[in-house]
PDB file of C-alpha atoms in Angstrom:
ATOM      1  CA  UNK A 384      22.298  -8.343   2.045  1.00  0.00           C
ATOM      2  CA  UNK A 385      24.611  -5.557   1.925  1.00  0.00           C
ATOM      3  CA  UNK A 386      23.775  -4.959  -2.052  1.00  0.00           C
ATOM      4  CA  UNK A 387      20.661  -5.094  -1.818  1.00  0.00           C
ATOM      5  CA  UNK A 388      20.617  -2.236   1.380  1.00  0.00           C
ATOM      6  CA  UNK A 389      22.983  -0.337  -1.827  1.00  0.00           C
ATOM      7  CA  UNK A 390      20.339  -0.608  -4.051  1.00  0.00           C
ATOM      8  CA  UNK A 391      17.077   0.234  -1.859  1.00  0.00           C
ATOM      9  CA  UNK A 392      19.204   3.494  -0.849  1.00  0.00           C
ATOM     10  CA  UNK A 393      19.727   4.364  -4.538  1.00  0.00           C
ATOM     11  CA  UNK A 394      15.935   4.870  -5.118  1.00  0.00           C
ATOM     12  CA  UNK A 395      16.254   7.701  -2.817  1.00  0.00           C
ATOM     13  CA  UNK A 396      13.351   9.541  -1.689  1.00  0.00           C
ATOM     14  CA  UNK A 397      12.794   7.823   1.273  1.00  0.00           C
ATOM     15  CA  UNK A 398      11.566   4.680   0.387  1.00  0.00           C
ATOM     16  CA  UNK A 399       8.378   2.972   2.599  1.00  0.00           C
ATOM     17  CA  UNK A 400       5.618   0.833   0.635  1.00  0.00           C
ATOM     18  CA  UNK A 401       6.872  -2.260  -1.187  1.00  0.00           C
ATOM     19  CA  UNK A 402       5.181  -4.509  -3.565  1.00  0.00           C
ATOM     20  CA  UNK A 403       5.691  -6.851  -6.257  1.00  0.00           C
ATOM     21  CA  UNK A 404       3.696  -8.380  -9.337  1.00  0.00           C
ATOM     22  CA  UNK A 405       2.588 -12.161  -9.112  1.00  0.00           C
ATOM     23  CA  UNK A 406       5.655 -13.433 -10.938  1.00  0.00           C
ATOM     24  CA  UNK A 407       8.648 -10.679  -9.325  1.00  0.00           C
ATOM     25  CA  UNK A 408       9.165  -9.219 -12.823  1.00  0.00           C
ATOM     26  CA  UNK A 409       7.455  -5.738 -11.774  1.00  0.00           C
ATOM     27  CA  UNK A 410       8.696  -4.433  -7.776  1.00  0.00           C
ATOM     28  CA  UNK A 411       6.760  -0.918  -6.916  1.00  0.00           C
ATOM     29  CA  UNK A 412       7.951   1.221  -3.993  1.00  0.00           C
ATOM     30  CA  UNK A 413       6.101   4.565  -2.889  1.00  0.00           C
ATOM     31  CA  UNK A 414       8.371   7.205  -2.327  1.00  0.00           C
ATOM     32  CA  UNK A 415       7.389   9.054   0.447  1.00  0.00           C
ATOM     33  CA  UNK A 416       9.560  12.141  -0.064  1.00  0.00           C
ATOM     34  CA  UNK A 417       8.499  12.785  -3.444  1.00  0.00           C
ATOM     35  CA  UNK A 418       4.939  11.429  -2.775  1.00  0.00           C
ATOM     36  CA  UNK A 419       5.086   8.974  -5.837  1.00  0.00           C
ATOM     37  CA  UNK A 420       4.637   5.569  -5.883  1.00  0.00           C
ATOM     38  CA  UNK A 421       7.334   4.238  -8.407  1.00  0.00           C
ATOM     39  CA  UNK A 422       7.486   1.263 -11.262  1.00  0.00           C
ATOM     40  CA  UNK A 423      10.279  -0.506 -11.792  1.00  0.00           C
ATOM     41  CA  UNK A 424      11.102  -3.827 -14.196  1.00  0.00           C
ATOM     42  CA  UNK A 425      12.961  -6.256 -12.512  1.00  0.00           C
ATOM     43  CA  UNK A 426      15.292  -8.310 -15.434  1.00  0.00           C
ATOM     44  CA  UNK A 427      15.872 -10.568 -12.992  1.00  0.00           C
ATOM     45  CA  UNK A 428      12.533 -11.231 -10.606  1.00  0.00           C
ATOM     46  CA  UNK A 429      12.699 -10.325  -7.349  1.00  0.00           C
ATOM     47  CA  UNK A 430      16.184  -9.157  -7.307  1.00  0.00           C
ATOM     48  CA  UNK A 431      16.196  -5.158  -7.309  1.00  0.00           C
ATOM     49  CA  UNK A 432      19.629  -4.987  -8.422  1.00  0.00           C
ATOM     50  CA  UNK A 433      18.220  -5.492 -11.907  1.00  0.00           C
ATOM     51  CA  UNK A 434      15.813  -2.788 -11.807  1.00  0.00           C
ATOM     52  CA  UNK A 435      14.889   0.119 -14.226  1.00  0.00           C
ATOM     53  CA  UNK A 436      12.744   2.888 -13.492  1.00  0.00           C
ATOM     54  CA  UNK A 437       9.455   2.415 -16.127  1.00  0.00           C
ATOM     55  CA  UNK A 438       6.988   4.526 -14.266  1.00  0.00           C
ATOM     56  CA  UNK A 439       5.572   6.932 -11.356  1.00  0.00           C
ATOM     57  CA  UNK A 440       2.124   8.040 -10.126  1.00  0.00           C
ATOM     58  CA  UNK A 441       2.232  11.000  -7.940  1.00  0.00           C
ATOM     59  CA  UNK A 442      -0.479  11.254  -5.642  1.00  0.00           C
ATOM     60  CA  UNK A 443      -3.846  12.321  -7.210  1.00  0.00           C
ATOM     61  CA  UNK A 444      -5.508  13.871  -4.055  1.00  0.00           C
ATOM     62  CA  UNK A 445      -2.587  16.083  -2.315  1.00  0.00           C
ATOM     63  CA  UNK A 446       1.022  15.711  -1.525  1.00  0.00           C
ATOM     64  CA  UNK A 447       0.322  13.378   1.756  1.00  0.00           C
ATOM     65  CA  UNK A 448       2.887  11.258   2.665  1.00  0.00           C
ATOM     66  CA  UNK A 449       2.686   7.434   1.576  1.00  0.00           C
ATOM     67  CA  UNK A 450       3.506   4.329   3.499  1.00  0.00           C
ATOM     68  CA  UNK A 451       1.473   1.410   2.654  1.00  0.00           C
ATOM     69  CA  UNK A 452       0.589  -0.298  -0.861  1.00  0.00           C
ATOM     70  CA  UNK A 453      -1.352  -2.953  -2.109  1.00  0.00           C
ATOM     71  CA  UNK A 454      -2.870  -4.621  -4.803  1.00  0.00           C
ATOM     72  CA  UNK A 455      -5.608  -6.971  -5.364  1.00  0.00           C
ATOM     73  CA  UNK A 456      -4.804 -10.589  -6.789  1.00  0.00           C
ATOM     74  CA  UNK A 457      -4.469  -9.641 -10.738  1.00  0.00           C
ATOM     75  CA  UNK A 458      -3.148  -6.034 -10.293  1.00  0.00           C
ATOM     76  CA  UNK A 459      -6.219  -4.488 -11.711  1.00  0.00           C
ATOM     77  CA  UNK A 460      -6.844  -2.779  -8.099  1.00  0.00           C
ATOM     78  CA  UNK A 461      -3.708  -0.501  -6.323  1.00  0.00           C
ATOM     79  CA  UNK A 462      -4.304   0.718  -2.390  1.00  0.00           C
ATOM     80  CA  UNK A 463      -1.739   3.179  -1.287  1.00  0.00           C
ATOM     81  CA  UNK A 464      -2.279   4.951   2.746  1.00  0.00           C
ATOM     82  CA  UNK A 465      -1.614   8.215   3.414  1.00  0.00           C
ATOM     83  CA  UNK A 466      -0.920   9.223   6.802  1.00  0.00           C
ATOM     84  CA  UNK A 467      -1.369  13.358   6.420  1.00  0.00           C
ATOM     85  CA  UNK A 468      -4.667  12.623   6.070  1.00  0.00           C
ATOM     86  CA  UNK A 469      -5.484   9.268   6.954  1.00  0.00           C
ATOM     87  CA  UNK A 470      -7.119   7.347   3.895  1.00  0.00           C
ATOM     88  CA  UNK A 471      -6.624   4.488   2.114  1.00  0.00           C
ATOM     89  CA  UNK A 472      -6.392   5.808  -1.703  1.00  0.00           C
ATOM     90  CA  UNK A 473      -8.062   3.006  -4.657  1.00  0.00           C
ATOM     91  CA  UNK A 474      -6.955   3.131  -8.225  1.00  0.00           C
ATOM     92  CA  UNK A 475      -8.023   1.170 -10.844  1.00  0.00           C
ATOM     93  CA  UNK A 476      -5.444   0.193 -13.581  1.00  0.00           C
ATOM     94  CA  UNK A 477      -7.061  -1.260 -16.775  1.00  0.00           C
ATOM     95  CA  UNK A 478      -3.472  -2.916 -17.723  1.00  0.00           C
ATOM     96  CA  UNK A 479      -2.804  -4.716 -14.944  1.00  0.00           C
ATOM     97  CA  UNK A 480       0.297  -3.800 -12.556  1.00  0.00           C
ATOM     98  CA  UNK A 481       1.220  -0.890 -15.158  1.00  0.00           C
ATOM     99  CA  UNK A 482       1.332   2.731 -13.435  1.00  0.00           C
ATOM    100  CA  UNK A 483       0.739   4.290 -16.552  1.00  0.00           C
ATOM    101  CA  UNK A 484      -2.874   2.805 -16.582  1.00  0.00           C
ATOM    102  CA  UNK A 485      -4.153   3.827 -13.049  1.00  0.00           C
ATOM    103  CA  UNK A 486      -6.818   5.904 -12.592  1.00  0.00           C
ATOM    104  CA  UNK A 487      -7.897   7.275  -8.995  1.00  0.00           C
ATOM    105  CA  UNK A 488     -11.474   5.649  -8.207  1.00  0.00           C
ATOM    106  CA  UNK A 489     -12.108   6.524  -4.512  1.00  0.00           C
ATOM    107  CA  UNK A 490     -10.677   7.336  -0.677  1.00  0.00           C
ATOM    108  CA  UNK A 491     -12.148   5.760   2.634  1.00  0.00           C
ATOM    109  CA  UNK A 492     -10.805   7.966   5.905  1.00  0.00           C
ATOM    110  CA  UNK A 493      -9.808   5.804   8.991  1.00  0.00           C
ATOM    111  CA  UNK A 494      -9.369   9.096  10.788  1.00  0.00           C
ATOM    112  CA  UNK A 495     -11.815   8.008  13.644  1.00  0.00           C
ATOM    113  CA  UNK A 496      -9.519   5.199  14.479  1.00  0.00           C
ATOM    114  CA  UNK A 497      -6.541   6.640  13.571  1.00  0.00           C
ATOM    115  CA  UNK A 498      -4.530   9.246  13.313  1.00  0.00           C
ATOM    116  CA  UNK A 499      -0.706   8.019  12.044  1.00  0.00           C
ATOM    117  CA  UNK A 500      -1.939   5.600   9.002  1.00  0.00           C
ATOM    118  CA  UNK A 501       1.030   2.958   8.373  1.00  0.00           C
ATOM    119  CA  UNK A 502       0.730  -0.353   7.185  1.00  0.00           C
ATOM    120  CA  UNK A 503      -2.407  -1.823   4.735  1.00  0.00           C
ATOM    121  CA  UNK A 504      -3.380  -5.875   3.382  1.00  0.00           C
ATOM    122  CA  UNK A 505      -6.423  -7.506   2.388  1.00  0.00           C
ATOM    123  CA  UNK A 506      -7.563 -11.133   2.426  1.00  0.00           C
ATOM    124  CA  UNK A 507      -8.023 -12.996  -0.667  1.00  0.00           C
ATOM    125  CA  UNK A 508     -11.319 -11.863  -1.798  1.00  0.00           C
ATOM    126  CA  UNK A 509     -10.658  -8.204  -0.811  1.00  0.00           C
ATOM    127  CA  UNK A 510     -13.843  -8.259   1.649  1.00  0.00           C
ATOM    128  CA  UNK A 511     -11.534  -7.752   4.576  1.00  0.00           C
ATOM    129  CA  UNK A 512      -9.165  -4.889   4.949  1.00  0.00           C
ATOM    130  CA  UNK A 513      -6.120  -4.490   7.894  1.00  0.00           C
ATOM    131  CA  UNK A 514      -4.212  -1.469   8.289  1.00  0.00           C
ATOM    132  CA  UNK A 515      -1.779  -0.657  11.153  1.00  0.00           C
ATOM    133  CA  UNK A 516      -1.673   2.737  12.911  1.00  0.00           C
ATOM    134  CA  UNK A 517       1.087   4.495  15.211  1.00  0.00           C
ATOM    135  CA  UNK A 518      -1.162   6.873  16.893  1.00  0.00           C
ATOM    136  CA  UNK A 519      -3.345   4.147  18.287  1.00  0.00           C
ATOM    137  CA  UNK A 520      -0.734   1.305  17.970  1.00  0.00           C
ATOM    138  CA  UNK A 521      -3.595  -1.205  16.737  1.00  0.00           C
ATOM    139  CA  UNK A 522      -4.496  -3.017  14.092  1.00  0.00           C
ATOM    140  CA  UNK A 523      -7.816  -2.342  12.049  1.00  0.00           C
ATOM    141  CA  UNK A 524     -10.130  -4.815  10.740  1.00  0.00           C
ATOM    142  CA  UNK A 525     -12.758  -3.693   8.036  1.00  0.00           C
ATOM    143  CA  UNK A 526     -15.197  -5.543   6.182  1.00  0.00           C
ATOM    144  CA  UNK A 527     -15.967  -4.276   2.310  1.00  0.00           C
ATOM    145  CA  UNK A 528     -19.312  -4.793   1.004  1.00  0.00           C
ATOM    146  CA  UNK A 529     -17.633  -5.314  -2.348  1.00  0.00           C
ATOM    147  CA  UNK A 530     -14.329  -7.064  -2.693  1.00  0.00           C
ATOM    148  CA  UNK A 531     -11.726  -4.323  -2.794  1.00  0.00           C
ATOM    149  CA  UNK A 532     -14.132  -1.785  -3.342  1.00  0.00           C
ATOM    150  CA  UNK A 533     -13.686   1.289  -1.104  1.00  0.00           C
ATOM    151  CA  UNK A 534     -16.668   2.699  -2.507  1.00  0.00           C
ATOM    152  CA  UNK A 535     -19.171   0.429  -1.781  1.00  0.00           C
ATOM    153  CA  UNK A 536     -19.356   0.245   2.009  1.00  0.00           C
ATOM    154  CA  UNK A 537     -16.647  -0.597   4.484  1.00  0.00           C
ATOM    155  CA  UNK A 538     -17.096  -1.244   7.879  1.00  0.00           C
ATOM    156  CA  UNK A 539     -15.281  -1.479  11.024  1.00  0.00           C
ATOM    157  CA  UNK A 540     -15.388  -4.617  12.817  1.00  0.00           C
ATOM    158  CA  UNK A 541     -12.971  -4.677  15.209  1.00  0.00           C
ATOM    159  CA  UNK A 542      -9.270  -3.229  16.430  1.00  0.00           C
ATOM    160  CA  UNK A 543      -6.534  -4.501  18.363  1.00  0.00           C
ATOM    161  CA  UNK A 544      -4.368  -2.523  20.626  1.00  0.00           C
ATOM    162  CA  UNK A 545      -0.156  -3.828  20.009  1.00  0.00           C
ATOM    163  CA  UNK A 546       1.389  -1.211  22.235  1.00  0.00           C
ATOM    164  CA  UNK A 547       2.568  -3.872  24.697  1.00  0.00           C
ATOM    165  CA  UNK A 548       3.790  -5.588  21.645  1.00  0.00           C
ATOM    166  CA  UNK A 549       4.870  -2.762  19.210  1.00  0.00           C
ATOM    167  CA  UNK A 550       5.257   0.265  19.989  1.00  0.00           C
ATOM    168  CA  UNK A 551       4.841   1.583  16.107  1.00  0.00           C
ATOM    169  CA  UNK A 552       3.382  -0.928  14.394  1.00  0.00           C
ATOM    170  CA  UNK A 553       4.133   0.030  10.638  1.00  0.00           C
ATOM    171  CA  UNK A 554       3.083  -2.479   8.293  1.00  0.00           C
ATOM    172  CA  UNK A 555       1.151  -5.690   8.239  1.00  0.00           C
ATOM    173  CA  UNK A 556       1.460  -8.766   5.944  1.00  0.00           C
ATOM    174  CA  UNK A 557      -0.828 -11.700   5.730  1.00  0.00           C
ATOM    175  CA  UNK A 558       0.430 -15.495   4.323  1.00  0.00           C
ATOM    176  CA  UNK A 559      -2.506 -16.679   1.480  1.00  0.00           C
ATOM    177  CA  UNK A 560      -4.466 -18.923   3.755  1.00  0.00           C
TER     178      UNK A 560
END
């Protein structure tokens, strides 16, 4: 709707990554010009015309530029990709879906498959990670050891070239089943 086009251009910064808490009270959007990823309460959920600015987290490696987030199923875990240097970031936050309680835990670099890092989701249980890339126009599959853990082993199982399809694929969404 044309309000809500108002409102996503009012965050500025070039906005990318989108995400929301389990109940649409909390909406977080990295901000790739300022490399932040940015908090805001939503008064009325999942309507960003009610939204106030609570928190940011700048990027705790290096001013890449962001483009996909993600959380696990509680909002204990944040993922956030960075295509300068092609990694998928973790953070822990010990109150869950709060920026103000994220910590960073751990990178893992995709830059052997690709080299434009875009999109990122996980399935349920975190053991499977996706992320979309425009230099190789595919989509990654990797399999964690430990459910959205990035530090305990992922491995590549497979990718799938979409450049007949899509030509920069640039995010990637999954349904719960």
């Amino acid at each position: 709707t044309a309000a809500a086009d108002t409102t996503f251009t009012s965050i500025g910064g070039d906005p990318r990554g989108l995400a929301f808490n389990n109940n649409g009270t909390k909406m977080f959007v990295l901000n790739q010009t300022n490399t932040r990823v940015e908090e805001y309460n939503l008064s009325t959920p999942y309507n960003p015309d009610t939204k106030t600015l609570t928190n940011t987290l700048t990027n705790a490696t290096s001013s890449n530029f962001h483009q996909g987030l993600g959380f696990n199923a509680d909002g204990s875990k944040m993922f956030v990709t960075a295509i300068n240097r092609n990694y998928v970031q973790e953070y822990s936050l010990t109150a869950n879906f709060d920026l103000s309680s994220a910590t960073f835990e751990s990178f893992f670099s995709v830059n052997s498959e690709e080299g434009t890092l875009f999109g990122l989701d996980f399935n349920n249980d975190g053991t499977m990670m996706y992320i979309t890339g425009h230099s190789s126009d595919s989509i990654h599959q990797y399999e964690l050891a430990v459910g959205f853990d990035l530090s305990e082993g992922v491995t590549l199982l497979r990718s799938q070239d979409l450049s007949a399809q899509d030509g920069e694929p640039s995010s990637i969404e999954f349904n719960t089943d």
